[in-house]
CSV table of C-alpha atoms in Angstrom, one decimal:
chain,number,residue,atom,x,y,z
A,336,UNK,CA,164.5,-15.2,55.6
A,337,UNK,CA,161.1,-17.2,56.8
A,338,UNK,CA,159.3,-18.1,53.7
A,339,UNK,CA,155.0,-18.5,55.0
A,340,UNK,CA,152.9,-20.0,52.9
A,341,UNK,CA,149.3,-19.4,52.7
A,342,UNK,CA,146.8,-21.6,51.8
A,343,UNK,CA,144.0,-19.6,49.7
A,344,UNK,CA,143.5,-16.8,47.9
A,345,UNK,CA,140.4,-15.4,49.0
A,346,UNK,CA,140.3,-12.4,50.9
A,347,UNK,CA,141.3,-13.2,54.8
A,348,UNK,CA,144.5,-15.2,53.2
A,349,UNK,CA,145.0,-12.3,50.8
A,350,UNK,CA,145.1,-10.2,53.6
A,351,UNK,CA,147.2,-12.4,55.3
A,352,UNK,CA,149.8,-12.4,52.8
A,353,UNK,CA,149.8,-8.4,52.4
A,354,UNK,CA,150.4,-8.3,56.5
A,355,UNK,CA,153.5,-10.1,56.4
A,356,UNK,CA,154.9,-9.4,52.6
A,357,UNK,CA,154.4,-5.0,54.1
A,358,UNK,CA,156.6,-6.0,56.4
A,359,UNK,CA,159.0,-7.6,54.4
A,360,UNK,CA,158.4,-11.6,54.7
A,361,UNK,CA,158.9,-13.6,52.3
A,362,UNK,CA,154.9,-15.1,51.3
A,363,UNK,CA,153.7,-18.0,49.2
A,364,UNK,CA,150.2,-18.3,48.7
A,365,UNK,CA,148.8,-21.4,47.2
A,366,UNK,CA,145.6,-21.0,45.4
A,367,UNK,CA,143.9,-24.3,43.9
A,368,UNK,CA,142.4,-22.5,41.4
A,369,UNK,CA,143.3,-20.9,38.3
A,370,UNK,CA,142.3,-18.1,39.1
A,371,UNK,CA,140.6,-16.4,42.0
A,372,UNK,CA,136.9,-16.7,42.9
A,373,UNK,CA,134.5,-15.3,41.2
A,374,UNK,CA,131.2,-16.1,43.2
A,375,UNK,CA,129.7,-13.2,45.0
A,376,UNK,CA,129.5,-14.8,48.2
A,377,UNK,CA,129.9,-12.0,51.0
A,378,UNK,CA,129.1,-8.6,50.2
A,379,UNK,CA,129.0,-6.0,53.1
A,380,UNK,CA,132.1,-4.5,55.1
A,381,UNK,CA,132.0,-3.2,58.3
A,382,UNK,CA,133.5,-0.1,60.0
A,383,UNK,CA,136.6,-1.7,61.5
A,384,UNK,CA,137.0,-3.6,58.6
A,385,UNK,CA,137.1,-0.8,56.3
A,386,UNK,CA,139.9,0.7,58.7
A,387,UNK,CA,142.1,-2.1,58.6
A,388,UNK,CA,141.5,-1.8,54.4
A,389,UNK,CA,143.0,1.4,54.7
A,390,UNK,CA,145.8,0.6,56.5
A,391,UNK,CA,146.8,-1.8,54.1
A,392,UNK,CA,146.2,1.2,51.2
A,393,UNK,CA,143.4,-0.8,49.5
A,394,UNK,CA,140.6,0.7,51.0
A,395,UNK,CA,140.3,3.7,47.8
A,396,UNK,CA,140.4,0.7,45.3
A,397,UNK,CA,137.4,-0.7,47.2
A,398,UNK,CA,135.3,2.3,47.7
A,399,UNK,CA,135.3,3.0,43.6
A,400,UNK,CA,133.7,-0.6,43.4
A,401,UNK,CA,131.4,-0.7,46.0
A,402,UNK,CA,128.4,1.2,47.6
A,403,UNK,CA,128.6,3.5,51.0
A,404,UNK,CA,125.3,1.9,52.9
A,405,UNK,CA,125.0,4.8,55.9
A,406,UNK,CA,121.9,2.9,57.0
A,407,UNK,CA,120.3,-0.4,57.9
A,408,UNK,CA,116.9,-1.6,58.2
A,409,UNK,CA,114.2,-3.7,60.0
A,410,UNK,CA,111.0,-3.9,58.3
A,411,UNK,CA,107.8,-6.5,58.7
A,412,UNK,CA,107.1,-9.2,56.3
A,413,UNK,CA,103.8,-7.7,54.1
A,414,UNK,CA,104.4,-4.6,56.4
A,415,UNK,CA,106.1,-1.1,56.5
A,416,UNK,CA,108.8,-0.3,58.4
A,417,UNK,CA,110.3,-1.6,61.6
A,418,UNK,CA,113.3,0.5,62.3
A,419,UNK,CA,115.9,1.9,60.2
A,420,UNK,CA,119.4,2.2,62.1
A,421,UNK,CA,122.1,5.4,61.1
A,422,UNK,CA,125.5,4.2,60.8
A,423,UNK,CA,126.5,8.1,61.3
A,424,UNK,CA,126.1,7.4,65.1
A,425,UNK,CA,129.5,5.6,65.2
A,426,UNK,CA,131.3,8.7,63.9
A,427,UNK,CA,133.3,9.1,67.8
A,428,UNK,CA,134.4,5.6,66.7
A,429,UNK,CA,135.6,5.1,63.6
A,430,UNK,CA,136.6,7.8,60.3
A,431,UNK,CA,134.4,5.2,58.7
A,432,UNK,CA,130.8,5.4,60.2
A,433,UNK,CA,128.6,3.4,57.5
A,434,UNK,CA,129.0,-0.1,55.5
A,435,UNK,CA,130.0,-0.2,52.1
A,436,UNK,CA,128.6,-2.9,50.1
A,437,UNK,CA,130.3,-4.8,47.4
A,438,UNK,CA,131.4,-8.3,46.8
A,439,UNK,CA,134.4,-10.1,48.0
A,440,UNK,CA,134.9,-11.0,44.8
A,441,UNK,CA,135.4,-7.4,44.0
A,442,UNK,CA,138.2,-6.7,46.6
A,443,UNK,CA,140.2,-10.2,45.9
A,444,UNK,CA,141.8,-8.5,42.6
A,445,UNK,CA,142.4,-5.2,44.9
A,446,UNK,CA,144.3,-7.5,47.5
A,447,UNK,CA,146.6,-9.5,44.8
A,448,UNK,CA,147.5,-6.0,42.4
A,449,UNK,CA,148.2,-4.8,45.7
A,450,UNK,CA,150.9,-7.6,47.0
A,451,UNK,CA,154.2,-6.4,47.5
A,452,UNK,CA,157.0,-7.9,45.6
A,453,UNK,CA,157.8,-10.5,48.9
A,454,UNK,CA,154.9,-12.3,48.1
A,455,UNK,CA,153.6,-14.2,45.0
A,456,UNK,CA,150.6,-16.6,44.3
A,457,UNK,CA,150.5,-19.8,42.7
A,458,UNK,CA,147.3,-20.5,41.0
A,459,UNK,CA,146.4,-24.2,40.2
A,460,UNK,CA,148.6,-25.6,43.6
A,461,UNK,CA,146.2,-27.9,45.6
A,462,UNK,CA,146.9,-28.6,49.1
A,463,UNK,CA,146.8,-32.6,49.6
A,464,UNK,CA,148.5,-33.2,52.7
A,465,UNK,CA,150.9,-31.2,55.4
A,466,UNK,CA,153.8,-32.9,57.2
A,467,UNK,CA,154.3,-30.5,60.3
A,468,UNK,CA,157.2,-30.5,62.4
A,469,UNK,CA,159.3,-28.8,65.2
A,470,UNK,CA,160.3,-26.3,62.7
A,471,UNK,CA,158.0,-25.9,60.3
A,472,UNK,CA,155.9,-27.5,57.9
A,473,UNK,CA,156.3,-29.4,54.4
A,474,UNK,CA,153.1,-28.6,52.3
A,475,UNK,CA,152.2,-31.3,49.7
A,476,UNK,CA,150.6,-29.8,47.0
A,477,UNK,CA,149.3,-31.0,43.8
A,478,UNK,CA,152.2,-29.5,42.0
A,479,UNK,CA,155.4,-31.0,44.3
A,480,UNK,CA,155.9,-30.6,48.0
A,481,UNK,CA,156.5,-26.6,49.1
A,482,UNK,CA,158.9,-25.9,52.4
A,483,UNK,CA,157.4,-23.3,55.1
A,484,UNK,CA,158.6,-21.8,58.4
A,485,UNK,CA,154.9,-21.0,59.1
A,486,UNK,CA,151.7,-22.3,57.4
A,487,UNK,CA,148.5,-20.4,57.1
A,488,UNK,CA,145.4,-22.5,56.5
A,489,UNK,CA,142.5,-19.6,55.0
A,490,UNK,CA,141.4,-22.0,52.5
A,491,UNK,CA,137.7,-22.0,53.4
A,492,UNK,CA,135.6,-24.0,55.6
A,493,UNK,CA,136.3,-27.4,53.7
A,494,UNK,CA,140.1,-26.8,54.3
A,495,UNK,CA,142.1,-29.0,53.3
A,496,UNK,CA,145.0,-27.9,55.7
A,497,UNK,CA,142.4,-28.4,58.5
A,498,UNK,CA,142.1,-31.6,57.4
A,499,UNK,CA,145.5,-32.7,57.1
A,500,UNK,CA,146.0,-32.4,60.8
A,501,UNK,CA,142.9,-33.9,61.6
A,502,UNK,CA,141.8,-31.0,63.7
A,503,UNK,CA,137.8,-31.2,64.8
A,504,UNK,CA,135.5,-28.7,63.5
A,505,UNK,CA,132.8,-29.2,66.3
A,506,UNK,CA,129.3,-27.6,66.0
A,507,UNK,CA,125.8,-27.6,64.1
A,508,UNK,CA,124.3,-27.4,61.3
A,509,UNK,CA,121.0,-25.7,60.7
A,510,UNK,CA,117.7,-27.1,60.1
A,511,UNK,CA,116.9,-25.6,56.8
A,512,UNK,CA,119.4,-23.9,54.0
A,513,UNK,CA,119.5,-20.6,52.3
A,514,UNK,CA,118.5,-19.7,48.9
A,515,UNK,CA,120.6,-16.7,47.6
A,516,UNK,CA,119.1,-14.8,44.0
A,517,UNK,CA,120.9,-12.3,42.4
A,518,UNK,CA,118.2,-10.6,40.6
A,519,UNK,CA,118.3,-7.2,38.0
A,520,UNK,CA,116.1,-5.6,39.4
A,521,UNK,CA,115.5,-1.9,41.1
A,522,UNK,CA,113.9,-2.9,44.2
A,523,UNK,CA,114.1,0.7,45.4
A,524,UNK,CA,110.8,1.2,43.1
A,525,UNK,CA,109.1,-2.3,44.0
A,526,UNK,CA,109.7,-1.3,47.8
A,527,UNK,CA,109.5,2.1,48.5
A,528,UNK,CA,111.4,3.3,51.2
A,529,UNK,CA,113.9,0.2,51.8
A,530,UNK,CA,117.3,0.8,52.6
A,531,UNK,CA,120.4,-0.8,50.7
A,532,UNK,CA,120.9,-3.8,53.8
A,533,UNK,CA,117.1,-4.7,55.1
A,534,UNK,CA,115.9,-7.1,57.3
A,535,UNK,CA,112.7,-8.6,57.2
A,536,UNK,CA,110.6,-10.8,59.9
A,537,UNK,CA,108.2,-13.4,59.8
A,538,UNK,CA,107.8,-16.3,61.7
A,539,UNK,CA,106.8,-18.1,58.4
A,540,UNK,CA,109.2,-17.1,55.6
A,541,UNK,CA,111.7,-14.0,56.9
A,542,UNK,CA,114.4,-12.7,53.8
A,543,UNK,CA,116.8,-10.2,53.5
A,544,UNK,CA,117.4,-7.7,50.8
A,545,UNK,CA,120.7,-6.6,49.9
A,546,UNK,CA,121.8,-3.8,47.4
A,547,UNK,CA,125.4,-4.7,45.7
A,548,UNK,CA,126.8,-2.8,42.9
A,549,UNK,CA,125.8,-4.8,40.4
A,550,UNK,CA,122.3,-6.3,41.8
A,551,UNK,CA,119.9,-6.9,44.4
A,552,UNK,CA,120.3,-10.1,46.5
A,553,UNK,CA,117.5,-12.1,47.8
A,554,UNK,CA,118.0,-14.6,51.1
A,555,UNK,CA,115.3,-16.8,51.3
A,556,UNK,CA,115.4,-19.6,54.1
A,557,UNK,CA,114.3,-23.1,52.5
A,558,UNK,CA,113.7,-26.5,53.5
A,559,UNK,CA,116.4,-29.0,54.5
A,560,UNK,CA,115.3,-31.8,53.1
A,561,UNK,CA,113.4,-30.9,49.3
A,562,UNK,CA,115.5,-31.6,46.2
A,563,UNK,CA,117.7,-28.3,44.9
A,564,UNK,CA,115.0,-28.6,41.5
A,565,UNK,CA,112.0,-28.5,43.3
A,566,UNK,CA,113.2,-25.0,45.1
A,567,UNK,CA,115.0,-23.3,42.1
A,568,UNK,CA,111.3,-24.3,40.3
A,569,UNK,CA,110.0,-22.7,43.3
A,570,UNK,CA,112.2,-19.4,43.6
A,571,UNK,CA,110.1,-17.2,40.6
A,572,UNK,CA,106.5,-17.5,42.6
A,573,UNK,CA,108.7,-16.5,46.2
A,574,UNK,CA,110.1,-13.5,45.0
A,575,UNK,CA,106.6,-12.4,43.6
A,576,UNK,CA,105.3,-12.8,47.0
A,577,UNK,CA,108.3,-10.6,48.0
A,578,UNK,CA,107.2,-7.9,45.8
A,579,UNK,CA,105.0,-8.2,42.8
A,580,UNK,CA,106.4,-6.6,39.8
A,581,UNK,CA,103.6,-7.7,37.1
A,582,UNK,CA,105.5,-10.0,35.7
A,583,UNK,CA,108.3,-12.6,36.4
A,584,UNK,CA,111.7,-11.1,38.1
A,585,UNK,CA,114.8,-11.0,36.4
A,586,UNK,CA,116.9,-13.6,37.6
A,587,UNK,CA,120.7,-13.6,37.2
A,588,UNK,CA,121.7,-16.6,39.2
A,589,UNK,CA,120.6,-18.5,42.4
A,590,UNK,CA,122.2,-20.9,44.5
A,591,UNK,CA,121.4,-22.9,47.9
A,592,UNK,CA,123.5,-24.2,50.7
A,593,UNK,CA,123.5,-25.3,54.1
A,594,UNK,CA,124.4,-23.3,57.0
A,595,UNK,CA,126.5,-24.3,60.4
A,596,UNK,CA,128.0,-22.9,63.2
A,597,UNK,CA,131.3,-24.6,63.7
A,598,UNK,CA,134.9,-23.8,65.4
A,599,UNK,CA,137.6,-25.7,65.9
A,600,UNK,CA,139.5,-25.9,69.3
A,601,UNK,CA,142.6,-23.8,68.8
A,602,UNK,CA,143.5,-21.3,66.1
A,603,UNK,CA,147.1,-22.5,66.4
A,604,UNK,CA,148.4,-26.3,65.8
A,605,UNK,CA,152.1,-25.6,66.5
A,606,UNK,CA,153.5,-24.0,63.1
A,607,UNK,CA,149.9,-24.0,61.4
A,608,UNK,CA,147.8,-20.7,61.8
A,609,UNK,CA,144.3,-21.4,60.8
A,610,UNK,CA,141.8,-18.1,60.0
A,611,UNK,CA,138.5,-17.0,58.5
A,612,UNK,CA,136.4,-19.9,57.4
A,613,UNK,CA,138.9,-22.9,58.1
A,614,UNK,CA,138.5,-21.7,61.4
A,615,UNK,CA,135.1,-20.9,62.2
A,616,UNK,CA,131.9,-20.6,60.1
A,617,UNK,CA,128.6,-18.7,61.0
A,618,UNK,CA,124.9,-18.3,58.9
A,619,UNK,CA,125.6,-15.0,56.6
A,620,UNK,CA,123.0,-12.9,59.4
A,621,UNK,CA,124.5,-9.8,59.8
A,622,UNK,CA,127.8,-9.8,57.4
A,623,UNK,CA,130.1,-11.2,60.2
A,624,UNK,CA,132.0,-13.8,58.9
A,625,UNK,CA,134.3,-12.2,56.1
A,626,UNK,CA,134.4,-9.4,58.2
A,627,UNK,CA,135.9,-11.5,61.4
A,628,UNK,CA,137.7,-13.3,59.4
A,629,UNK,CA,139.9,-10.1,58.0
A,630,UNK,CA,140.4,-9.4,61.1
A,631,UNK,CA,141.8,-12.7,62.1
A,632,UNK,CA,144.4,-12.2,59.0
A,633,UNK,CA,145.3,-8.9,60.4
A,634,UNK,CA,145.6,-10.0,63.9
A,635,UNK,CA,147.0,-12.8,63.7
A,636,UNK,CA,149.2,-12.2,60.5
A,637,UNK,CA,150.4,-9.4,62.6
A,638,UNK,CA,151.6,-11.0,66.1
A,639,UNK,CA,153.3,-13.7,63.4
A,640,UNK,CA,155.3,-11.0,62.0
A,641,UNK,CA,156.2,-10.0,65.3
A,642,UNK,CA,157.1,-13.5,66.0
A,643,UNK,CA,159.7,-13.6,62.7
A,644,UNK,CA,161.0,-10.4,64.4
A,645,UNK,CA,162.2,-11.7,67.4
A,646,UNK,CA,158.7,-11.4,69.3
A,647,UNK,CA,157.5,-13.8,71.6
A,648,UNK,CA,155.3,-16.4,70.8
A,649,UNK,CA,153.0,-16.2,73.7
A,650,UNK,CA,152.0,-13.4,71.9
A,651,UNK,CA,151.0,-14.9,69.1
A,652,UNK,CA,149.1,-17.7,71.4
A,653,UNK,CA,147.3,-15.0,73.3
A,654,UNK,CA,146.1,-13.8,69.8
A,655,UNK,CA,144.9,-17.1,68.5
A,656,UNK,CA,143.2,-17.7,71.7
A,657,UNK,CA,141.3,-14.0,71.5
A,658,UNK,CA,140.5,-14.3,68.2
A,659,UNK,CA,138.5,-17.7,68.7
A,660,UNK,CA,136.6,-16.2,71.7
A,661,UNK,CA,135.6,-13.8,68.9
A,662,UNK,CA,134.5,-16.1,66.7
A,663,UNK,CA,132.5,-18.0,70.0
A,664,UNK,CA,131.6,-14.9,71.7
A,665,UNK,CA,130.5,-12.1,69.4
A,666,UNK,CA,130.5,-13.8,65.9
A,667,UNK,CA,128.8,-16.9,66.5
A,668,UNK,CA,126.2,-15.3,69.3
A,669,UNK,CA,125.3,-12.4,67.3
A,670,UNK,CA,125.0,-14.4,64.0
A,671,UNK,CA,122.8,-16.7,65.5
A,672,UNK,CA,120.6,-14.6,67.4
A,673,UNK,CA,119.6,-12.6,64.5
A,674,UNK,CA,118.6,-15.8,63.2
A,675,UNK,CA,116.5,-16.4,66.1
A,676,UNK,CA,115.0,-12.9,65.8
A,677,UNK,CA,114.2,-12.8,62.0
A,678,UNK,CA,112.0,-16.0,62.6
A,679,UNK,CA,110.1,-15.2,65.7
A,680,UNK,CA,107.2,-12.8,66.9
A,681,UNK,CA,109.0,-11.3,69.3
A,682,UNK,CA,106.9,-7.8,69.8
A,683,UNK,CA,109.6,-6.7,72.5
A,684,UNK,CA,112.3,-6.4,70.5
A,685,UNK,CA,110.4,-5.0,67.6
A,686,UNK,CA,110.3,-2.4,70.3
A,687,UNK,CA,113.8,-2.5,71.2
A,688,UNK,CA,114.7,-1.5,67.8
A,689,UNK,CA,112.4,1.4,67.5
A,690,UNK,CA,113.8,2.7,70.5
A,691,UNK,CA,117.2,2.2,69.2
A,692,UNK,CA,116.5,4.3,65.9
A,693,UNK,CA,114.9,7.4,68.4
A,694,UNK,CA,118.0,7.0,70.9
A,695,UNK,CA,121.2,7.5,69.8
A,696,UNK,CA,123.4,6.6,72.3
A,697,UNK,CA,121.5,3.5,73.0
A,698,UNK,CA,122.3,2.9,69.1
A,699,UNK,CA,125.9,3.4,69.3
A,700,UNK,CA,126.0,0.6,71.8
A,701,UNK,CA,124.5,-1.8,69.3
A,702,UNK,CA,125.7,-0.9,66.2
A,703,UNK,CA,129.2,-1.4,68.1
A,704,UNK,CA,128.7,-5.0,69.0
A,705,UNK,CA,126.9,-5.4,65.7
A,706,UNK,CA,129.6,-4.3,63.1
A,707,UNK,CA,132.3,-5.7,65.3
A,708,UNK,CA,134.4,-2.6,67.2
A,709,UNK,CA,133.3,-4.5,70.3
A,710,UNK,CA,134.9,-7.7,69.4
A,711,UNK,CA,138.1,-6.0,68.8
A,712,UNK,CA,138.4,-5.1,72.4
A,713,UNK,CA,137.6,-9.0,73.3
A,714,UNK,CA,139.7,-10.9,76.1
A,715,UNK,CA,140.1,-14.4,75.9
């Protein structure tokens, strides 16, 4: 029997690893943790992605944790409403025509009580080097060297396994870096009308407000160059100017990063399958990149199963090679240009969207490239 190891225990090389143990392969997943994640991080699942979740019988699990979001919204920084988007339109699509919004964190657990017996995780194994060969690959790991017919890397967008080879990671960085707040607060009552995923313009200071099960979370664009003190001293006045509640909000926890847009040549470095995050990053604008990055795990975790069965592996290069155009094509575009849109004046497509909400076939057509069906029809 092949054993596969996967590198990280986060959802796409969860997923990964229930692919290939359903099918009976024998999976090692090396997580350097001691447990799995517990920062929020992404929160909203698309359509497709919520199909493959039931495939893989998880999908009940995740519904009882998170929130059914059937709509979307658009609205105007110190204004009203833009345009508010039905999910319902994709029903000739999908069995599941809405978002559901709960934290990756949530779903991890799901994923590991859900691992057939072919697979197992190792908590506290590091990944500090790879030695690849014709074969298959030796994993050096904190804990002793681990043999593998076929090496995943899902171990995030610092990957280590990424690394190892010395594979480029080639892209940008953006200017400024998001400020995430989880907040306990009922933002429903300081913002009538808002819908559990909005969207909100200005040129000056755009945000978006997300309902998760347990809170509200606030993204809030901030300067690339201030010191992390100044703009966590900062964050209590911005989220009055987002809604003032009388007094200060509640605050749970807040954290600031920088944003790129990176992807590295090839998904495929002979017996090394890279996925998710070590493969390809995106800004957070629109939920895309834990969503495309399930969808690698499936895909690809898929064809490689085929592959163990006797398949061919030009099959398994044609999938690596689709899935980056994904990632290029509809992940990295569409991420970016909601970027562009949330920060610009752009009165036309202010338009746009209100004759989206009034047209629903014209919605459909967007809401199909936005929560990824599209991209599962993509050609490389």
């Amino acid at each position: 029997m092949s054993t596969i190891v996967v590198a990280g225990a986060g959802p796409v090389g969860l997923t990964a690893a229930m692919v290939l143990a359903r099918r009976g392969h024998e999976v090692v997943v090396l997580e350097q943790g001691d447990e799995l994640a517990t920062e929020s991080r992404a929160s909203t699942f698309h359509p497709p992605t919520l199909e493959m979740l039931d495939d893989l019988g998880v999908l009940e699990a995740l519904l009882d944790r998170g929130i059914v979001a059937t709509t979307f919204q658009y609205r105007e920084r110190g204004g009203g409403e833009i345009a508010t988007l039905d999910l319902g339109v994709l029903a000739p699509d999908t069995p599941y025509p809405y978002r559901v919004q709960c934290e990756q964190s949530r779903l991890t657990p799901i994923l590991l009580d859900a691992l057939p017996a072919p697979a197992r995780v190792l908590f506290g194994h590091t990944v500090d080097d790879v030695t690849p060969s014709e074969h298959g690959v030796l994993v050096h790991t904190s804990r002793g060297p681990i043999a593998a017919d076929w090496l995943i890397g899902a171990d995030g967008a610092h990957s280590a396994v990424r690394h190892a080879v010395g594979a480029a990671f080639d892209g940008d960085t953006y200017p400024e870096r998001f400020l995430v707040a989880s907040v306990e607060e009922d933002l429903t009552a300081a913002l009538p009308g808002i819908a559990p995923i909005n969207y909100v313009f200005d040129p000056a200071e755009w945000l978006v407000l997300l309902r998760t099960p347990a809170h509200w979370r606030v993204l809030l664009p901030t300067p690339g160059d201030t010191g992390d003190d100044v703009e966590l001293s900062r964050l209590p006045e911005r989220l009055a100017a987002v809604a003032d509640l009388g007094r200060p909000w509640r605050l749970l926890h807040a954290s600031l990063y920088r944003v790129h847009q990176r992807v590295m040549e090839s998904f495929r470095v002979g017996r090394i399958l890279f996925m998710g995050d070590a493969a390809h990053v995106n800004n957070p604008l629109g939920g895309l990149g834990m969503n495309s990055g399930i969808h690698d795990a499936v895909q690809m975790a898929s064809a490689l199963a085929d592959v163990l069965e006797g398949g061919s592996e030009s099959a398994l290069d044609l999938i690596a090679t689709r899935r980056r155009t994904v990632a290029v094509e509809h992940v990295q575009r569409a991420s970016h240009d909601n970027w562009k849109r949330l920060r610009e004046r752009d009165d036309g497509f202010r338009q746009h969207l209100r004759e989206l909400a009034a047209d629903p076939v014209a919605a459909r057509a967007y809401l199909r490239r936005a929560c990824l069906l599209d991209s599962l029809e993509a050609r490389p």
